[in-house]
Tab-separated table of C-alpha atoms in Angstrom:
chain	number	residue	atom	x	y	z
J	708	MET	CA	29.382	31.651	-44.898
J	709	LEU	CA	33.147	33.131	-44.635
J	710	PRO	CA	33.749	36.524	-47.160
J	711	LEU	CA	35.938	35.215	-50.110
J	712	PRO	CA	38.614	38.134	-51.373
J	713	GLY	CA	37.307	39.825	-54.086
J	714	SER	CA	33.512	38.870	-54.234
J	715	PRO	CA	31.199	41.614	-53.906
J	716	SER	CA	29.891	40.348	-50.477
J	717	SER	CA	33.549	39.982	-48.792
J	718	SER	CA	33.121	42.413	-46.066
J	719	TRP	CA	32.802	41.047	-42.685
J	720	ALA	CA	30.092	43.460	-41.799
J	721	MET	CA	28.167	41.216	-44.342
J	722	PHE	CA	29.625	38.158	-42.958
J	723	TRP	CA	28.279	39.011	-39.235
J	724	ALA	CA	25.004	39.977	-40.612
J	725	ARG	CA	24.654	36.621	-41.959
J	726	LEU	CA	25.726	34.910	-39.255
J	727	ASN	CA	23.199	36.756	-37.042
J	728	ALA	CA	20.630	35.583	-39.646
J	729	VAL	CA	21.321	32.106	-38.655
J	730	PHE	CA	20.624	32.554	-35.039
J	731	ALA	CA	17.753	34.758	-35.573
J	732	GLY	CA	15.147	33.842	-32.825
J	733	ALA	CA	17.416	31.534	-30.627
J	734	ASP	CA	17.197	32.212	-26.935
J	735	ILE	CA	20.493	32.553	-25.274
J	736	ARG	CA	19.314	30.884	-21.890
J	737	VAL	CA	17.546	27.915	-24.163
J	738	CYS	CA	21.185	27.329	-25.815
J	739	ILE	CA	22.901	27.606	-22.474
J	740	ALA	CA	20.789	25.049	-20.661
J	741	PHE	CA	20.453	22.774	-23.478
J	742	TRP	CA	24.383	22.632	-24.070
J	743	LEU	CA	24.891	21.809	-20.421
J	744	PHE	CA	22.269	19.033	-20.531
J	745	GLY	CA	23.818	17.714	-23.745
J	746	LEU	CA	27.267	18.183	-21.847
J	747	ILE	CA	27.201	16.807	-18.425
J	748	ASN	CA	24.750	13.764	-19.476
J	749	ASN	CA	27.413	12.683	-21.558
J	750	VAL	CA	30.581	13.450	-19.905
J	751	LEU	CA	30.348	10.946	-17.253
J	752	TYR	CA	29.955	8.518	-19.871
J	753	VAL	CA	33.412	9.327	-21.405
J	754	ILE	CA	35.151	9.715	-17.907
J	755	ILE	CA	33.999	5.992	-17.488
J	756	LEU	CA	35.650	4.658	-20.483
J	757	SER	CA	38.673	6.868	-20.184
J	758	ALA	CA	39.159	5.218	-16.687
J	759	ALA	CA	38.370	1.681	-17.922
J	760	LEU	CA	42.096	0.456	-17.155
J	761	ASP	CA	42.173	1.982	-13.614
J	762	LEU	CA	38.608	0.578	-12.946
J	763	VAL	CA	39.217	-3.060	-13.866
J	764	GLY	CA	42.881	-3.377	-14.087
J	765	PRO	CA	44.898	-5.165	-16.884
J	766	ASP	CA	44.029	-8.536	-16.755
J	767	VAL	CA	40.098	-7.713	-17.632
J	768	PRO	CA	38.809	-6.942	-20.796
J	769	LYS	CA	37.690	-3.458	-21.330
J	770	ALA	CA	34.911	-4.284	-23.289
J	771	ILE	CA	33.304	-4.989	-20.030
J	772	VAL	CA	33.104	-1.652	-18.778
J	773	LEU	CA	31.949	-0.698	-22.245
J	774	LEU	CA	28.949	-3.475	-22.082
J	775	ALA	CA	28.058	-1.946	-18.542
J	776	ASP	CA	28.156	1.156	-19.576
J	777	ILE	CA	26.097	0.759	-22.507
J	778	VAL	CA	23.302	-2.227	-22.253
J	779	PRO	CA	21.622	-0.463	-19.356
J	780	SER	CA	21.276	2.631	-21.527
J	781	PHE	CA	20.039	0.783	-23.867
J	782	VAL	CA	17.461	-1.036	-22.111
J	783	ILE	CA	15.886	2.016	-20.436
J	784	LYS	CA	15.737	3.498	-23.830
J	785	LEU	CA	13.772	0.662	-25.629
J	786	CYS	CA	11.607	0.694	-22.493
J	787	ALA	CA	11.245	4.065	-21.341
J	788	PRO	CA	9.728	5.598	-24.186
J	789	TYR	CA	6.368	4.135	-23.629
J	790	PHE	CA	5.746	5.522	-19.971
J	791	ILE	CA	8.176	8.240	-19.314
J	792	HIS	CA	5.745	10.625	-20.292
J	793	LEU	CA	3.704	10.005	-17.298
J	794	VAL	CA	6.696	11.443	-15.279
J	795	PRO	CA	7.110	15.427	-15.059
J	796	TYR	CA	10.370	16.429	-16.003
J	797	SER	CA	11.277	18.099	-13.116
J	798	PHE	CA	10.781	15.110	-11.252
J	799	ARG	CA	13.302	13.187	-13.889
J	800	ILE	CA	15.786	15.761	-14.287
J	801	LEU	CA	16.121	15.275	-9.989
J	802	LEU	CA	15.991	11.474	-10.133
J	803	PHE	CA	18.506	11.015	-12.935
J	804	ALA	CA	21.105	13.551	-11.607
J	805	ALA	CA	20.717	11.403	-7.869
J	806	ILE	CA	21.230	8.088	-9.408
J	807	SER	CA	24.109	9.392	-11.496
J	808	SER	CA	25.873	10.860	-8.750
J	809	TRP	CA	24.864	7.683	-6.865
J	810	GLY	CA	27.009	5.771	-9.106
J	811	MET	CA	30.113	7.946	-9.837
J	812	LEU	CA	29.836	7.766	-5.311
J	813	LEU	CA	29.826	4.206	-5.877
J	814	ILE	CA	32.678	3.642	-8.590
J	815	ALA	CA	35.033	6.246	-6.787
J	816	LEU	CA	34.554	4.642	-3.306
J	817	ALA	CA	34.786	1.151	-3.949
J	818	PRO	CA	38.631	-0.438	-3.322
J	819	PRO	CA	40.712	-0.472	-6.057
J	820	TYR	CA	41.656	-3.680	-7.721
J	821	THR	CA	45.194	-2.861	-6.599
J	822	ASP	CA	44.164	-3.136	-3.206
J	823	GLY	CA	42.388	-6.453	-3.567
J	824	GLY	CA	39.042	-5.006	-4.274
J	825	THR	CA	36.678	-6.512	-6.388
J	826	ILE	CA	35.249	-5.200	-9.704
J	827	THR	CA	31.533	-5.983	-8.691
J	828	ALA	CA	30.852	-2.749	-6.705
J	829	LYS	CA	32.304	-0.468	-9.345
J	830	MET	CA	30.620	-2.279	-11.873
J	831	ALA	CA	27.133	-1.711	-9.970
J	832	GLY	CA	28.108	1.950	-9.852
J	833	VAL	CA	28.891	2.255	-14.034
J	834	VAL	CA	25.626	0.370	-14.356
J	835	LEU	CA	23.990	3.039	-12.369
J	836	ALA	CA	25.874	6.119	-14.147
J	837	SER	CA	24.275	4.077	-17.601
J	838	LEU	CA	20.801	3.878	-16.731
J	839	SER	CA	20.905	7.867	-15.598
J	840	SER	CA	22.384	8.697	-18.944
J	841	GLY	CA	20.036	6.493	-21.161
J	842	ILE	CA	17.036	8.326	-19.507
J	843	GLY	CA	18.523	11.228	-19.573
J	844	GLU	CA	19.066	11.569	-23.098
J	845	LEU	CA	15.707	10.607	-23.918
J	846	SER	CA	14.243	13.377	-21.952
J	847	PHE	CA	15.944	15.968	-22.907
J	848	LEU	CA	15.958	14.847	-26.625
J	849	GLY	CA	11.622	14.973	-25.853
J	850	LEU	CA	12.438	18.384	-24.407
J	851	THR	CA	13.786	19.666	-27.190
J	852	HIS	CA	10.046	19.360	-28.654
J	853	TYR	CA	8.979	22.290	-26.399
J	854	TYR	CA	12.148	24.735	-27.188
J	855	GLY	CA	12.574	24.564	-31.158
J	856	PRO	CA	15.607	23.761	-33.417
J	857	PHE	CA	17.862	26.016	-31.254
J	858	SER	CA	17.847	23.669	-28.421
J	859	GLN	CA	18.770	20.605	-30.435
J	860	ALA	CA	21.369	22.206	-32.028
J	861	ALA	CA	22.818	23.184	-28.490
J	862	TRP	CA	21.928	19.579	-27.175
J	863	GLY	CA	24.026	18.058	-30.233
J	864	SER	CA	26.883	20.758	-29.259
J	865	GLY	CA	26.940	19.878	-26.067
J	866	THR	CA	27.222	16.131	-26.355
J	867	GLY	CA	29.903	16.519	-29.016
J	868	ALA	CA	32.152	18.837	-26.521
J	869	ALA	CA	31.185	15.938	-23.873
J	870	GLY	CA	33.898	13.576	-25.507
J	871	LEU	CA	36.858	16.337	-25.764
J	872	ILE	CA	36.077	17.566	-22.100
J	873	GLY	CA	35.662	14.162	-20.525
J	874	ALA	CA	38.654	13.084	-21.879
J	875	GLY	CA	40.864	15.695	-21.723
J	876	TYR	CA	39.620	16.366	-17.630
J	877	TYR	CA	40.542	12.700	-16.815
J	878	SER	CA	43.818	12.634	-18.668
J	879	ILE	CA	44.794	16.291	-17.053
J	880	THR	CA	43.907	15.315	-13.400
J	881	THR	CA	45.104	12.013	-13.115
J	882	THR	CA	48.377	12.863	-15.314
J	883	SER	CA	49.367	16.235	-15.275
J	884	ILE	CA	47.904	17.475	-12.077
J	885	GLY	CA	48.515	14.100	-10.373
J	886	LEU	CA	45.133	13.344	-8.602
J	887	SER	CA	44.414	10.029	-7.490
J	888	VAL	CA	41.722	8.029	-9.225
J	889	LYS	CA	39.662	8.097	-6.343
J	890	THR	CA	39.460	11.821	-6.103
J	891	THR	CA	38.886	12.684	-9.969
J	892	LEU	CA	35.836	10.164	-9.987
J	893	LEU	CA	34.412	11.975	-6.341
J	894	ALA	CA	34.898	15.218	-8.181
J	895	SER	CA	33.340	14.218	-11.143
J	896	SER	CA	29.987	13.035	-8.923
J	897	PHE	CA	29.075	16.567	-8.245
J	898	LEU	CA	28.796	17.253	-12.184
J	899	PRO	CA	25.253	16.009	-12.454
J	900	LEU	CA	23.941	18.981	-10.317
J	901	VAL	CA	25.025	21.158	-13.459
J	902	MET	CA	21.889	19.620	-15.046
J	903	VAL	CA	19.646	20.405	-11.906
J	904	MET	CA	21.049	23.986	-12.099
J	905	GLY	CA	20.246	24.338	-15.594
J	906	PHE	CA	17.029	23.123	-15.435
J	907	PHE	CA	15.660	25.141	-12.604
J	908	LEU	CA	17.696	28.030	-12.906
J	909	VAL	CA	18.737	28.612	-16.674
J	910	LEU	CA	16.193	27.359	-18.604
J	911	PRO	CA	12.959	29.539	-19.359
J	912	ARG	CA	10.005	27.426	-18.036
J	913	GLY	CA	7.653	29.091	-20.267
J	914	PRO	CA	7.279	26.990	-23.103
J	915	LEU	CA	6.918	23.641	-21.047
J	916	GLN	CA	4.339	25.223	-18.674
J	917	LYS	CA	2.479	26.754	-21.651
J	918	THR	CA	2.421	23.516	-23.325
J	919	GLY	CA	1.428	21.566	-20.324
J	920	CYS	CA	1.812	18.097	-19.176
J	921	PRO	CA	2.366	15.548	-22.363
J	922	GLN	CA	-0.803	13.870	-22.098
J	923	HIS	CA	-2.240	14.782	-25.663
J	924	ARG	CA	-1.100	11.539	-27.056
J	925	ASP	CA	-3.406	9.727	-24.731
J	926	GLU	CA	-6.030	12.195	-25.903
J	927	ASN	CA	-5.478	11.816	-29.322
J	928	LEU	CA	-5.593	7.892	-28.978
J	929	ASP	CA	-9.083	8.277	-27.395
J	930	HIS	CA	-10.437	10.566	-30.091
J	931	GLU	CA	-9.100	7.405	-32.685
J	932	GLU	CA	-10.209	4.841	-31.093
J	933	GLU	CA	-13.342	6.497	-30.242
J	934	HIS	CA	-13.542	6.323	-34.273
J	935	GLY	CA	-12.435	2.827	-34.509
J	936	ASP	CA	-9.359	4.133	-36.871
J	937	ILE	CA	-6.545	3.217	-34.468
J	938	LEU	CA	-5.524	0.204	-36.270
J	939	ASP	CA	-5.460	1.710	-39.713
J	940	ARG	CA	-3.356	4.711	-38.579
J	941	GLU	CA	-0.836	2.479	-35.894
J	942	ASP	CA	-0.175	0.488	-39.347
J	943	ARG	CA	0.638	3.756	-41.213
J	944	GLY	CA	3.027	4.636	-38.240
J	945	LEU	CA	4.090	8.244	-37.328
J	946	LEU	CA	4.744	9.258	-40.928
J	947	ALA	CA	1.226	9.732	-42.074
J	948	ASN	CA	0.348	12.064	-45.093
J	949	PRO	CA	-0.834	15.553	-43.467
J	950	GLU	CA	-4.190	14.975	-44.869
J	951	GLU	CA	-4.625	11.504	-42.779
J	952	ARG	CA	-2.868	13.450	-39.766
J	953	SER	CA	-5.360	16.074	-39.951
J	954	THR	CA	-8.577	14.145	-39.109
J	955	THR	CA	-6.839	12.289	-36.402
J	956	SER	CA	-4.876	15.522	-34.398
J	957	ILE	CA	-7.935	17.026	-32.752
J	958	ARG	CA	-7.779	16.906	-29.070
J	959	SER	CA	-10.698	15.409	-27.396
J	960	SER	CA	-12.333	16.894	-24.331
J	961	ASN	CA	-15.206	14.852	-24.020
J	962	PRO	CA	-14.899	12.507	-20.832
J	963	ALA	CA	-16.477	9.629	-22.091
J	964	MET	CA	-13.461	9.415	-24.296
J	965	LYS	CA	-10.803	8.670	-21.335
J	966	SER	CA	-11.220	5.257	-20.839
J	967	THR	CA	-7.991	3.753	-23.074
J	968	THR	CA	-6.206	1.789	-20.925
J	969	TRP	CA	-2.803	1.823	-20.377
J	970	GLN	CA	-2.190	-1.667	-22.455
J	971	THR	CA	-4.315	-0.315	-25.126
J	972	ARG	CA	-2.066	2.670	-25.075
J	973	PHE	CA	1.243	0.666	-24.789
J	974	ILE	CA	0.582	-1.467	-28.011
J	975	HIS	CA	-0.807	1.753	-30.070
J	976	ASP	CA	2.922	3.404	-29.406
J	977	LEU	CA	4.809	0.092	-30.166
J	978	ARG	CA	2.495	-0.157	-33.435
J	979	ARG	CA	3.520	3.472	-34.220
J	980	SER	CA	7.129	3.255	-33.359
J	981	ARG	CA	7.731	0.922	-36.408
J	982	GLY	CA	6.800	3.832	-38.963
J	983	LEU	CA	10.307	4.987	-37.041
J	984	ILE	CA	12.709	2.145	-37.722
J	985	TYR	CA	13.484	2.574	-41.250
J	986	PRO	CA	13.760	6.091	-41.630
J	987	TYR	CA	15.899	7.148	-38.684
J	988	ILE	CA	16.525	4.140	-36.195
J	989	LEU	CA	18.272	1.596	-38.635
J	990	PRO	CA	20.748	4.712	-40.447
J	991	LEU	CA	21.602	5.901	-36.780
J	992	MET	CA	22.409	2.546	-35.336
J	993	LEU	CA	24.179	1.671	-38.721
J	994	VAL	CA	26.239	4.658	-38.076
J	995	TYR	CA	27.157	3.722	-34.916
J	996	PHE	CA	27.899	0.246	-35.509
J	997	ALA	CA	30.607	1.180	-37.862
J	998	GLU	CA	32.113	4.046	-35.965
J	999	TYR	CA	32.507	2.106	-32.243
J	1000	LEU	CA	33.611	-0.772	-34.391
J	1001	ILE	CA	36.358	1.341	-35.471
J	1002	ASN	CA	37.019	3.151	-32.154
J	1003	GLN	CA	37.142	-0.230	-30.200
J	1004	SER	CA	38.514	-2.807	-32.301
J	1005	VAL	CA	40.268	-1.343	-35.378
J	1006	ALA	CA	42.022	1.987	-34.314
J	1007	PRO	CA	44.140	0.008	-31.433
J	1008	THR	CA	45.938	-1.594	-34.361
J	1009	LEU	CA	46.383	1.190	-36.957
J	1010	LEU	CA	49.815	1.518	-36.011
J	1011	PHE	CA	53.321	2.659	-37.974
J	1012	PRO	CA	57.036	2.198	-37.429
J	1013	LEU	CA	57.706	5.120	-34.874
J	1014	ASP	CA	60.234	6.519	-36.853
J	1015	LYS	CA	57.342	7.442	-39.510
J	1016	THR	CA	55.044	8.938	-37.026
J	1017	PRO	CA	55.411	11.835	-34.334
J	1018	PHE	CA	55.236	9.714	-31.471
J	1019	THR	CA	58.017	7.952	-29.530
J	1020	GLU	CA	55.763	5.217	-27.897
J	1021	TYR	CA	53.293	2.971	-29.242
J	1022	ARG	CA	50.766	3.503	-26.691
J	1023	SER	CA	50.343	7.500	-28.067
J	1024	PHE	CA	48.695	6.308	-31.333
J	1025	TYR	CA	45.116	5.320	-29.327
J	1026	PRO	CA	44.620	8.151	-27.583
J	1027	THR	CA	45.257	10.404	-30.343
J	1028	TYR	CA	42.953	8.776	-32.659
J	1029	ALA	CA	40.598	9.236	-30.010
J	1030	THR	CA	41.404	13.080	-29.832
J	1031	ILE	CA	40.939	13.302	-33.258
J	1032	TYR	CA	38.012	11.882	-33.549
J	1033	GLN	CA	36.014	13.400	-30.655
J	1034	LEU	CA	37.303	16.718	-32.581
J	1035	GLY	CA	35.382	15.570	-35.450
J	1036	VAL	CA	32.476	14.524	-33.681
J	1037	PHE	CA	32.078	18.209	-31.560
J	1038	ILE	CA	32.537	20.319	-35.165
J	1039	SER	CA	29.916	17.895	-36.795
J	1040	ARG	CA	27.362	17.859	-33.776
J	1041	SER	CA	27.883	21.920	-33.777
J	1042	SER	CA	27.021	22.201	-37.335
J	1043	LEU	CA	22.954	21.950	-37.198
J	1044	PRO	CA	22.453	25.681	-37.392
J	1045	PHE	CA	24.819	26.127	-40.413
J	1046	ILE	CA	24.211	22.852	-42.638
J	1047	ARG	CA	21.141	20.297	-42.926
J	1048	ILE	CA	22.193	16.853	-44.734
J	1049	PRO	CA	19.042	14.534	-44.933
J	1050	TYR	CA	20.737	11.928	-46.526
J	1051	LEU	CA	21.133	9.540	-43.578
J	1052	TYR	CA	21.485	6.175	-45.499
J	1053	THR	CA	24.131	7.830	-47.669
J	1054	MET	CA	25.944	8.856	-44.544
J	1055	GLY	CA	26.004	5.655	-43.202
J	1056	ALA	CA	27.122	3.857	-46.329
J	1057	LEU	CA	30.303	6.613	-46.324
J	1058	GLN	CA	30.673	4.969	-42.610
J	1059	CYS	CA	30.773	1.415	-43.542
J	1060	LEU	CA	33.378	2.365	-46.060
J	1061	ASN	CA	35.526	3.995	-43.487
J	1062	LEU	CA	34.977	0.692	-41.624
J	1063	LEU	CA	36.337	-1.292	-44.816
J	1064	LEU	CA	39.114	0.856	-45.390
J	1065	LEU	CA	40.689	1.191	-42.073
J	1066	ILE	CA	40.430	-2.873	-41.741
J	1067	LEU	CA	42.219	-2.866	-44.987
J	1068	GLN	CA	44.702	-0.477	-43.788
J	1069	ALA	CA	45.242	-2.654	-40.398
J	1070	LEU	CA	45.900	-5.799	-42.566
J	1071	TYR	CA	47.889	-4.313	-45.445
J	1072	THR	CA	49.000	-0.831	-45.018
J	1073	ILE	CA	47.322	0.792	-47.872
J	1074	PHE	CA	47.793	4.323	-46.936
J	1075	PRO	CA	51.642	4.549	-46.106
J	1076	SER	CA	51.231	7.959	-43.978
J	1077	ILE	CA	49.653	8.226	-40.440
J	1078	TYR	CA	48.707	11.750	-41.629
J	1079	VAL	CA	46.027	9.956	-43.795
J	1080	VAL	CA	44.843	7.822	-41.161
J	1081	PHE	CA	44.586	10.905	-38.829
J	1082	VAL	CA	41.992	12.128	-41.810
J	1083	LEU	CA	40.246	9.246	-41.896
J	1084	ILE	CA	39.776	9.011	-38.387
J	1085	PHE	CA	38.732	12.685	-38.158
J	1086	TRP	CA	36.160	11.772	-40.753
J	1087	VAL	CA	34.749	9.326	-39.254
J	1088	GLY	CA	33.808	11.511	-36.174
J	1089	VAL	CA	32.441	13.947	-38.797
J	1090	LEU	CA	30.025	11.649	-40.035
J	1091	GLY	CA	28.803	10.030	-36.727
J	1092	GLY	CA	28.230	13.464	-35.617
J	1093	LEU	CA	26.679	14.815	-38.771
J	1094	VAL	CA	24.413	11.641	-38.380
J	1095	TYR	CA	23.313	12.378	-34.962
J	1096	VAL	CA	22.074	15.620	-35.235
J	1097	ASN	CA	20.660	15.541	-38.675
J	1098	THR	CA	18.234	12.349	-37.771
J	1099	TYR	CA	16.726	14.320	-34.709
J	1100	ALA	CA	16.377	17.222	-37.234
J	1101	ASN	CA	14.653	15.539	-39.303
J	1102	VAL	CA	12.456	13.716	-36.607
J	1103	SER	CA	11.614	16.969	-35.639
J	1104	ASP	CA	10.595	18.040	-39.491
J	1105	ASP	CA	8.850	14.873	-40.486
J	1106	VAL	CA	7.083	13.521	-37.368
J	1107	PRO	CA	3.784	15.467	-36.733
J	1108	GLU	CA	3.700	17.586	-33.463
J	1109	GLU	CA	1.367	15.445	-31.412
J	1110	GLU	CA	3.716	12.661	-31.663
J	1111	ARG	CA	7.181	14.074	-31.941
J	1112	GLU	CA	8.347	13.931	-28.023
J	1113	PHE	CA	7.344	10.495	-28.148
J	1114	ALA	CA	9.448	10.037	-31.477
J	1115	LEU	CA	12.270	11.924	-30.697
J	1116	GLY	CA	12.898	9.448	-27.494
J	1117	ALA	CA	11.728	6.460	-29.375
J	1118	VAL	CA	14.538	7.194	-31.661
J	1119	SER	CA	17.366	7.636	-29.001
J	1120	VAL	CA	17.549	3.908	-28.635
J	1121	SER	CA	19.760	3.675	-32.241
J	1122	ASP	CA	23.132	4.742	-30.974
J	1123	SER	CA	23.062	2.559	-27.741
J	1124	ALA	CA	21.726	-0.566	-29.893
J	1125	GLY	CA	24.576	0.609	-32.537
J	1126	ILE	CA	27.388	0.715	-30.019
J	1127	MET	CA	26.476	-2.543	-27.778
J	1128	LEU	CA	26.168	-4.541	-31.169
J	1129	SER	CA	29.844	-3.183	-32.021
J	1130	GLY	CA	30.759	-4.245	-28.566
J	1131	LEU	CA	29.398	-7.556	-28.913
J	1132	VAL	CA	30.797	-8.399	-32.666
J	1133	GLY	CA	34.458	-7.002	-31.537
J	1134	VAL	CA	34.261	-8.855	-28.436
J	1135	VAL	CA	32.995	-12.298	-29.681
J	1136	GLY	CA	34.265	-11.737	-33.153
J	1137	GLY	CA	37.713	-10.865	-31.917
J	1138	VAL	CA	38.282	-8.454	-34.100
J	1139	GLU	CA	41.021	-6.402	-32.479
J	1140	GLU	CA	42.783	-9.808	-31.231
J	1141	GLY	CA	42.367	-11.171	-34.743
J	1142	LEU	CA	43.898	-7.999	-36.733
J	1143	CYS	CA	46.725	-8.004	-34.204
J	1144	ALA	CA	47.655	-11.577	-34.588
J	1145	TRP	CA	47.529	-11.179	-38.294
J	1146	GLN	CA	49.921	-8.270	-38.270
J	1147	VAL	CA	52.287	-10.269	-35.803
J	1148	GLY	CA	52.412	-13.380	-38.203
J	1149	ARG	CA	54.042	-10.845	-40.796
J	1150	GLY	CA	56.683	-9.640	-38.745
J	1151	LYS	CA	54.647	-6.312	-37.443
J	1152	ASP	CA	54.518	-6.843	-33.606
J	1153	TRP	CA	53.366	-3.180	-32.930
J	1154	CYS	CA	50.216	-3.959	-31.244
J	1155	ARG	CA	51.798	-6.150	-28.621
J	1156	ARG	CA	54.086	-3.345	-27.621
J	1157	LEU	CA	51.380	-1.024	-26.357
């Protein structure tokens, strides 16, 4: 897109014209609102992970915080797509903003471990924040169905920015400014209000009101049941060909067709969701599994002698890796208007290759320079972000309109499942401990100096 010197189209005027063409039709209010939704919904997750050491102390595994921060989100994403359509979006926004703020207040106001406090109350707050984040993600992804592709691009960019802003916020407030952990977390408990203002004051309500309440899935189901073809279409899932879909996409207006029970609707949606597993859920889950296993268990062991690095102490390695990774995530999650990559399994395989290379690096130091590792960590973030935004873009392109809102919410379970699985493998399998012990046994005790 950038003008190349000497080319016929090298003028900046031509560049800006092309850029404007990319964003033609974008509503600035929609973009701002969804960017804020993505930022705030994810930033509390990042702040909690950044505060893990201060929350539980040095003697408690930090994976406990990770699992408390991801398991509730996974459970709600697994279950909610089958009933959440019954709850209006305006009520959802108020609900999970309240739950999120309550959770952060509980974390902040519970006595710290240094004063003899237990971690029970803090973990309860983490669970509440996780539930809010999970239901928020599947709701906002479903909401993008009504606002078009630019809402999806803005949401992805906001979630990418959350990693940089959340980690930077906690580091600056507690280290540079010198605020206490309690004050920092108390201040963050007001951040969910930004989502409320974004929804009620910034986001245009016209598309949502014009479409109405998403009850049309139930009406389609009634129509299919009336014609006796429900089980056949369920077996084909959400990705039936257009000819098959055209016979079942007409909304029924006959009151006699409203007898479908909630149990039938649930089984109907559950069977249809099977069609989402292979093309969308598995590749996104695979990428997140490899990505977070690298972040949690491998990256802490990617160490070098200090005289061969820009650092003065070993504790500086991991925060630097995390920042480089988050930068890659932010850039790639902001790339949707410019580049589309539909090959999800190819990117998943590349992420697994990154995992293998970095494990070999921890074991055998196959790359002699830390700057090569910096590039690989950045690439890990780029791949993760690309798969995230392209998965949901593919869902929007492939799934018929009447099923799209449900599909976007159902696929959101993928990242939480991958993160949870990587956490379990890291803890139960002792990946970090095993890599560190291998290094110590060969005279490289750097991982003991963190």
